[in-house]
C-alpha positions as a printed NumPy array, in Angstrom:
array([[ 57.64 , -28.419,  41.1  ],
       [ 54.572, -26.212,  41.629],
       [ 54.5  , -23.283,  38.895],
       [ 56.905, -22.072,  36.4  ],
       [ 58.319, -19.508,  38.481],
       [ 59.603, -22.012,  41.066],
       [ 60.596, -23.945,  38.162],
       [ 63.258, -20.956,  36.692],
       [ 64.326, -20.624,  40.339],
       [ 65.004, -23.536,  40.462],
       [ 67.41 , -24.361,  37.817],
       [ 68.942, -20.296,  37.926],
       [ 69.679, -21.345,  41.43 ],
       [ 71.058, -24.189,  40.765],
       [ 72.618, -22.922,  37.776],
       [ 74.419, -20.127,  39.658],
       [ 75.995, -22.19 ,  42.256],
       [ 77.92 , -24.16 ,  39.628],
       [ 78.878, -21.194,  37.828],
       [ 67.872, -17.197,   7.656],
       [ 68.596, -14.653,   7.912],
       [ 70.401, -11.5  ,   7.444],
       [ 70.518,  -8.672,  10.285],
       [ 67.916,  -6.719,  10.366],
       [ 69.857,  -3.359,   9.377],
       [ 71.743,  -1.486,   6.981],
       [ 74.938,  -2.589,   6.826],
       [ 75.98 ,   1.13 ,   5.537],
       [ 73.614,   2.536,   7.907],
       [ 74.504,   0.896,  10.903],
       [ 72.677,   2.135,  14.252],
       [ 73.805,   4.184,  16.799],
       [ 75.967,   2.505,  19.664],
       [ 79.056,   4.208,  21.462],
       [ 81.665,   1.463,  20.917],
       [ 83.808,   3.558,  22.429],
       [ 84.15 ,   1.228,  25.567],
       [ 82.846,  -2.219,  24.694],
       [ 79.495,  -1.236,  26.605],
       [ 76.478,  -2.473,  25.198],
       [ 73.846,  -0.571,  27.848],
       [ 70.586,  -2.11 ,  28.408],
       [ 67.597,  -0.881,  29.311],
       [ 64.865,  -4.091,  30.833],
       [ 61.586,  -3.934,  29.496],
       [ 59.204,  -5.998,  32.134],
       [ 60.733,  -6.704,  35.516],
       [ 59.195, -10.34 ,  36.338],
       [ 61.094, -13.156,  37.366],
       [ 62.759, -14.007,  34.032],
       [ 64.348, -10.413,  34.223],
       [ 65.439, -11.306,  37.941],
       [ 67.432, -13.897,  35.986],
       [ 69.054, -12.005,  33.386],
       [ 70.2  ,  -9.009,  35.889],
       [ 72.003, -11.38 ,  37.797],
       [ 73.526, -12.869,  34.637],
       [ 74.307, -10.213,  33.873],
       [ 76.76 ,  -9.2  ,  36.607],
       [ 79.034, -11.299,  35.19 ],
       [ 79.253,  -9.965,  31.525],
       [ 82.323,  -8.373,  30.267],
       [ 80.349,  -6.476,  27.488],
       [ 77.326,  -5.701,  28.463],
       [ 75.655,  -3.63 ,  31.791],
       [ 71.977,  -3.205,  32.792],
       [ 71.601,   1.121,  31.833],
       [ 68.043,   1.337,  32.722],
       [ 65.103,  -0.007,  33.253],
       [ 61.284,   0.004,  32.477],
       [ 58.09 ,  -1.945,  34.02 ],
       [ 54.778,  -0.815,  35.254],
       [ 54.954,  -1.653,  39.344],
       [ 56.301,   1.323,  41.028],
       [ 57.522,  -1.201,  43.84 ],
       [ 59.827,  -2.497,  41.687],
       [ 61.313,   0.239,  40.891],
       [ 63.45 ,   0.942,  44.057],
       [ 64.838,  -1.993,  44.654],
       [ 66.624,  -2.473,  40.991],
       [ 67.35 ,   1.891,  41.444],
       [ 69.251,   0.887,  44.311],
       [ 70.533,  -2.809,  43.046],
       [ 71.975,  -1.691,  39.707],
       [ 72.592,   1.663,  40.617],
       [ 70.474,   3.046,  38.148],
       [ 70.075,   6.385,  37.679],
       [ 67.322,   8.296,  37.619],
       [ 67.278,   8.917,  33.923],
       [ 67.092,   6.32 ,  33.322],
       [ 63.932,   4.797,  34.63 ],
       [ 60.91 ,   4.746,  32.668],
       [ 57.172,   2.841,  32.909],
       [ 55.158,   2.097,  30.306],
       [ 53.206,   5.849,  29.487],
       [ 57.376,   7.201,  29.321],
       [ 58.896,   4.913,  27.598],
       [ 58.477,   6.89 ,  23.591],
       [ 61.316,   9.023,  25.704],
       [ 64.613,   6.267,  25.168],
       [ 64.364,   8.256,  21.942],
       [ 66.206,  10.92 ,  24.181],
       [ 68.206,   9.269,  26.143],
       [ 71.765,   8.644,  24.741],
       [ 72.529,   6.269,  27.553],
       [ 70.375,   3.604,  26.001],
       [ 72.048,   1.652,  23.063],
       [ 69.297,  -1.74 ,  23.345],
       [ 65.992,  -2.757,  25.5  ],
       [ 65.656,  -6.298,  26.455],
       [ 61.666,  -7.302,  26.013],
       [ 60.591,  -9.706,  28.782],
       [ 56.706,  -8.847,  29.639],
       [ 54.307, -11.613,  28.751],
       [ 54.16 , -12.863,  25.677],
       [ 51.574, -10.804,  24.407],
       [ 52.715,  -7.984,  25.13 ],
       [ 55.623,  -8.375,  23.141],
       [ 54.257,  -6.93 ,  19.858],
       [ 52.696,  -3.802,  21.33 ],
       [ 56.763,  -3.345,  23.024],
       [ 58.78 ,  -3.859,  19.999],
       [ 57.115,  -1.484,  17.768],
       [ 57.188,   1.236,  20.759],
       [ 60.775,   0.346,  21.237],
       [ 61.719,   0.358,  17.455],
       [ 59.622,   3.978,  16.98 ],
       [ 61.978,   5.227,  20.142],
       [ 65.134,   3.982,  17.985],
       [ 66.858,   1.809,  19.914],
       [ 67.522,  -1.854,  19.206],
       [ 65.404,  -4.49 ,  20.467],
       [ 66.142,  -8.283,  22.066],
       [ 62.708,  -9.97 ,  22.69 ],
       [ 61.831, -13.109,  25.042],
       [ 60.327, -15.76 ,  22.553],
       [ 58.087, -16.173,  21.415],
       [ 58.428, -12.855,  19.587],
       [ 54.809, -13.265,  19.334],
       [ 51.277, -14.524,  19.329],
       [ 51.858, -15.06 ,  14.929],
       [ 53.269, -14.064,  12.49 ],
       [ 51.89 , -11.962,  11.013],
       [ 52.642,  -9.986,  14.566],
       [ 56.071, -11.294,  13.434],
       [ 56.137,  -9.466,  10.637],
       [ 55.375,  -7.111,  11.459],
       [ 57.609,  -5.98 ,  14.195],
       [ 60.394,  -7.106,  11.811],
       [ 59.239,  -4.12 ,   8.972],
       [ 59.35 ,  -1.545,  12.067],
       [ 62.496,  -2.298,  13.232],
       [ 63.982,  -2.083,   9.66 ],
       [ 61.946,   1.195,   9.525],
       [ 63.518,   2.651,  12.107],
       [ 67.144,   0.8  ,  11.014],
       [ 67.562,  -0.701,  14.513],
       [ 68.644,  -4.391,  15.374],
       [ 66.152,  -6.869,  15.998],
       [ 66.599, -10.288,  18.498],
       [ 65.051, -13.178,  19.908],
       [ 66.188, -13.992,  23.138],
       [ 67.208, -17.494,  21.707],
       [ 70.179, -17.525,  24.606],
       [ 70.79 , -21.986,  23.792],
       [ 72.354, -20.851,  20.538],
       [ 75.45 , -19.367,  22.875],
       [ 75.157, -22.19 ,  25.214],
       [ 78.465, -24.446,  24.711],
       [ 77.169, -27.969,  24.959],
       [ 74.248, -27.077,  22.329],
       [ 76.817, -24.942,  19.991],
       [ 78.651, -28.233,  19.964],
       [ 76.383, -30.617,  18.847],
       [ 75.279, -27.904,  15.916],
       [ 78.948, -27.798,  15.073],
       [ 79.332, -31.8  ,  14.903],
       [ 76.309, -31.641,  13.073],
       [ 77.223, -28.731,  10.528],
       [ 80.711, -31.138,  10.368],
       [ 78.992, -33.63 ,   9.357],
       [ 80.088, -35.95 ,  12.004],
       [ 76.833, -37.242,  12.599],
       [ 76.029, -37.95 ,   8.866],
       [ 72.815, -38.004,   7.55 ],
       [ 70.15 , -36.718,   9.782],
       [ 67.558, -39.611,  10.304],
       [ 65.301, -39.117,  13.613],
       [ 64.891, -36.25 ,  15.711],
       [ 63.212, -36.581,  19.56 ],
       [ 62.651, -32.919,  21.379],
       [ 60.488, -32.607,  24.554],
       [ 60.563, -29.882,  26.868],
       [ 57.583, -29.297,  29.554],
       [ 56.552, -28.932,  33.301],
       [ 53.767, -28.889,  35.635],
       [ 52.179, -25.875,  35.802],
       [ 50.776, -24.771,  39.208],
       [ 49.28 , -21.541,  40.066],
       [ 46.065, -21.328,  38.062],
       [ 45.518, -17.484,  38.137],
       [ 49.224, -16.617,  36.638],
       [ 49.248, -15.071,  33.417],
       [ 50.517, -18.088,  30.869],
       [ 46.86 , -19.658,  31.789],
       [ 45.258, -16.335,  30.16 ],
       [ 45.608, -16.962,  26.096],
       [ 45.5  , -12.964,  26.015],
       [ 48.525, -12.621,  27.476],
       [ 50.12 , -15.614,  26.468],
       [ 49.117, -15.673,  23.039],
       [ 48.764, -19.858,  23.813],
       [ 49.889, -22.369,  26.68 ],
       [ 52.32 , -24.989,  26.911],
       [ 53.316, -24.685,  22.65 ],
       [ 53.638, -21.058,  23.172],
       [ 55.581, -21.382,  26.249],
       [ 57.629, -24.199,  26.128],
       [ 57.076, -26.128,  22.408],
       [ 59.366, -23.283,  20.602],
       [ 62.39 , -25.136,  22.613],
       [ 61.398, -28.455,  21.053],
       [ 60.433, -26.486,  17.597],
       [ 63.257, -24.633,  17.513],
       [ 65.607, -27.68 ,  18.438],
       [ 64.356, -29.414,  15.72 ],
       [ 65.728, -27.138,  13.742],
       [ 68.817, -25.884,  15.065],
       [ 69.126, -29.76 ,  15.273],
       [ 68.569, -30.992,  11.366],
       [ 69.468, -27.304,   9.914],
       [ 66.858, -27.302,   8.152],
       [ 63.531, -25.929,   8.015],
       [ 59.804, -28.007,   8.031],
       [ 57.793, -28.776,   5.44 ],
       [ 55.133, -30.087,   7.119],
       [ 53.831, -30.021,   9.876],
       [ 51.133, -32.583,  12.032],
       [ 49.843, -31.743,  15.582],
       [ 47.484, -33.005,  18.085],
       [ 45.893, -31.632,  21.497],
       [ 45.1  , -33.928,  24.547],
       [ 43.409, -31.742,  27.494],
       [ 42.901, -33.317,  30.569],
       [ 41.905, -30.429,  32.959],
       [ 39.859, -28.621,  30.82 ],
       [ 38.863, -26.485,  33.438],
       [ 42.559, -24.818,  34.298],
       [ 43.431, -25.312,  30.606],
       [ 40.474, -23.387,  29.414],
       [ 42.247, -20.852,  27.671],
       [ 45.173, -22.648,  26.609],
       [ 46.815, -25.624,  25.135],
       [ 48.24 , -28.54 ,  27.838],
       [ 49.584, -30.339,  25.943],
       [ 50.802, -30.619,  22.404],
       [ 52.281, -33.308,  20.385],
       [ 53.789, -33.059,  16.506],
       [ 55.597, -33.976,  14.298],
       [ 57.619, -32.373,  11.47 ],
       [ 58.987, -33.399,   7.75 ],
       [ 62.345, -31.579,   6.109],
       [ 63.17 , -30.94 ,   2.78 ],
       [ 65.635, -34.233,   3.371],
       [ 63.722, -36.6  ,   4.109],
       [ 64.101, -36.408,   8.532],
       [ 61.412, -36.261,  10.24 ],
       [ 61.199, -35.059,  14.017],
       [ 59.164, -36.008,  16.833],
       [ 58.656, -33.233,  18.987],
       [ 56.569, -32.754,  22.517],
       [ 55.701, -30.169,  25.032],
       [ 52.788, -29.542,  27.988],
       [ 51.794, -27.388,  31.253],
       [ 50.861, -31.154,  32.57 ],
       [ 54.134, -33.678,  33.957],
       [ 57.981, -32.491,  35.024],
       [ 61.258, -33.836,  33.819],
       [ 60.446, -33.266,  30.15 ],
       [ 63.247, -32.024,  28.7  ],
       [ 65.486, -33.905,  26.292],
       [ 66.816, -33.252,  22.546],
       [ 67.944, -36.517,  20.675],
       [ 69.484, -36.385,  17.297],
       [ 69.598, -39.504,  15.03 ],
       [ 72.228, -40.249,  12.394],
       [ 73.314, -42.727,   9.947],
       [ 76.891, -42.121,  11.416],
       [ 76.504, -41.337,  15.243],
       [ 73.987, -39.542,  17.28 ],
       [ 73.787, -37.166,  19.938],
       [ 71.387, -36.308,  23.508],
       [ 71.091, -33.244,  25.614],
       [ 69.267, -34.537,  28.473],
       [ 68.322, -31.625,  30.106],
       [ 68.845, -29.758,  27.096],
       [ 66.22 , -27.252,  26.951],
       [ 66.497, -25.354,  30.908],
       [ 68.647, -22.96 ,  32.019],
       [ 71.02 , -25.634,  33.191],
       [ 73.277, -27.079,  33.786],
       [ 72.993, -29.102,  29.885],
       [ 74.119, -31.915,  30.26 ],
       [ 74.52 , -34.504,  26.843],
       [ 77.202, -36.962,  25.053],
       [ 77.13 , -38.068,  21.743],
       [ 78.325, -41.422,  20.257],
       [ 81.975, -39.79 ,  20.776],
       [ 81.761, -39.801,  23.989],
       [ 80.497, -37.295,  26.944],
       [ 80.14 , -33.757,  26.156],
       [ 82.321, -32.045,  28.289],
       [ 81.7  , -27.697,  27.909],
       [ 82.247, -24.923,  30.399],
       [ 79.177, -24.899,  32.946],
       [ 78.504, -20.663,  32.286],
       [ 75.106, -18.939,  33.067],
       [ 73.482, -18.748,  29.625],
       [ 72.427, -15.558,  29.304],
       [ 75.723, -14.25 ,  30.444],
       [ 76.331, -15.615,  27.641],
       [ 74.013, -14.242,  25.622],
       [ 74.05 , -10.705,  26.765],
       [ 77.57 , -10.531,  25.91 ],
       [ 77.381, -12.276,  22.865],
       [ 74.335,  -9.456,  21.532],
       [ 76.785,  -7.12 ,  22.314],
       [ 79.775,  -8.427,  20.95 ],
       [ 77.205,  -8.878,  17.518],
       [ 76.591,  -4.816,  17.904],
       [ 79.539,  -3.738,  18.782],
       [ 82.038,  -5.724,  17.207],
       [ 79.708,  -7.269,  13.904],
       [ 80.663, -10.784,  15.121],
       [ 78.338, -13.419,  12.58 ],
       [ 75.012, -13.933,  14.19 ],
       [ 74.261, -17.083,  15.482],
       [ 70.848, -17.354,  14.068],
       [ 69.208, -15.491,  16.596],
       [ 67.496, -12.15 ,  14.273],
       [ 63.828, -11.32 ,  14.884],
       [ 63.217, -13.147,  11.618],
       [ 64.648, -16.54 ,  13.283],
       [ 61.574, -15.617,  15.547],
       [ 59.527, -15.167,  12.265],
       [ 60.614, -18.87 ,  11.152],
       [ 59.16 , -20.803,  14.709],
       [ 55.859, -18.365,  14.173],
       [ 54.971, -20.03 ,  11.087],
       [ 55.567, -23.346,  12.093],
       [ 53.897, -22.915,  15.778],
       [ 50.61 , -21.295,  13.394],
       [ 51.257, -24.367,  11.637],
       [ 50.84 , -26.302,  14.142],
       [ 47.529, -24.777,  15.537],
       [ 46.145, -25.183,  12.141],
       [ 46.04 , -28.88 ,  12.192],
       [ 45.34 , -29.287,  15.236],
       [ 41.958, -26.895,  14.521],
       [ 42.046, -29.919,  12.069],
       [ 42.175, -32.757,  13.608],
       [ 45.286, -33.427,  12.908],
       [ 46.109, -32.896,   9.411],
       [ 49.332, -32.57 ,   7.637],
       [ 49.543, -28.882,   6.914],
       [ 52.481, -28.2  ,   4.144],
       [ 53.72 , -24.606,   5.415],
       [ 54.22 , -22.146,   3.606],
       [ 56.894, -19.365,   3.935]])
């Protein structure tokens, strides 16, 4: 795999062949949507590689449908318009996106633009009065995440983060087992995610667009996985960075290892990298049992086992489950499986602390919420 694009395409293609927080709105004054036909009408903002994966997955959705697009690349618009039968009135660019407020045919905008644009775009969509689903990481830092949450609350719209694994059956089963006490007291978590990044000119290696490197892109999987593996929020972190190619990774981090401490005494050893492949694992060790997912974080198929035997949950394209799940939450007020903007903020608080630890030579940083 020579680039993250190859990584994404390979995983999604192979998969396709086989196949804390309260909500950020006031329950007595929910945002407007059309529940009659039980279809959440979604506009995709940013028509890059991941948006194509989401769009493909949404063809199998029962409760969510592609209703519009927002793109800064005119050459992409005609293809998307024809492929997904999108009317002209539901097509926007980054200059006209504010006009969404006058369009009752779009309920939610899914933002899949580069990381450092998330803050600006979430504020724009909130100002337009539309519900927001934003890819992770939610922002460049916790300060921005708090501003995004505040903007959505002020606009009375719902704000979610693209934590697709919270809808994925193997991951959900591991969380269920942990919540049921089947692993006993969680003692240790070991999580890794990474790949060898290719094209040195891509936006993921430019801090102005990516916000950071491996930690922001794939480290969030290791971090979020440690949080749902323990069901706790870390209270301290230590971290170390390794950089073997200071030219290619001049602006962003290449490989980061970090350790998390939790109130119960559980410890997590986590890592993320842009320098090597075959790095995708979640391992939970409790005093009564264990769980292992490997692959654990990619687009699938997720595979796993526990002390009770193999996990044989259904293999379904993650984004299909995610989009139907978000629709079910909004249209039917179903419980949120920890995918709100506040969940994104919790990850950003820890990411800020990880970077602080690295700046301070690996010092233990106590995390302030």
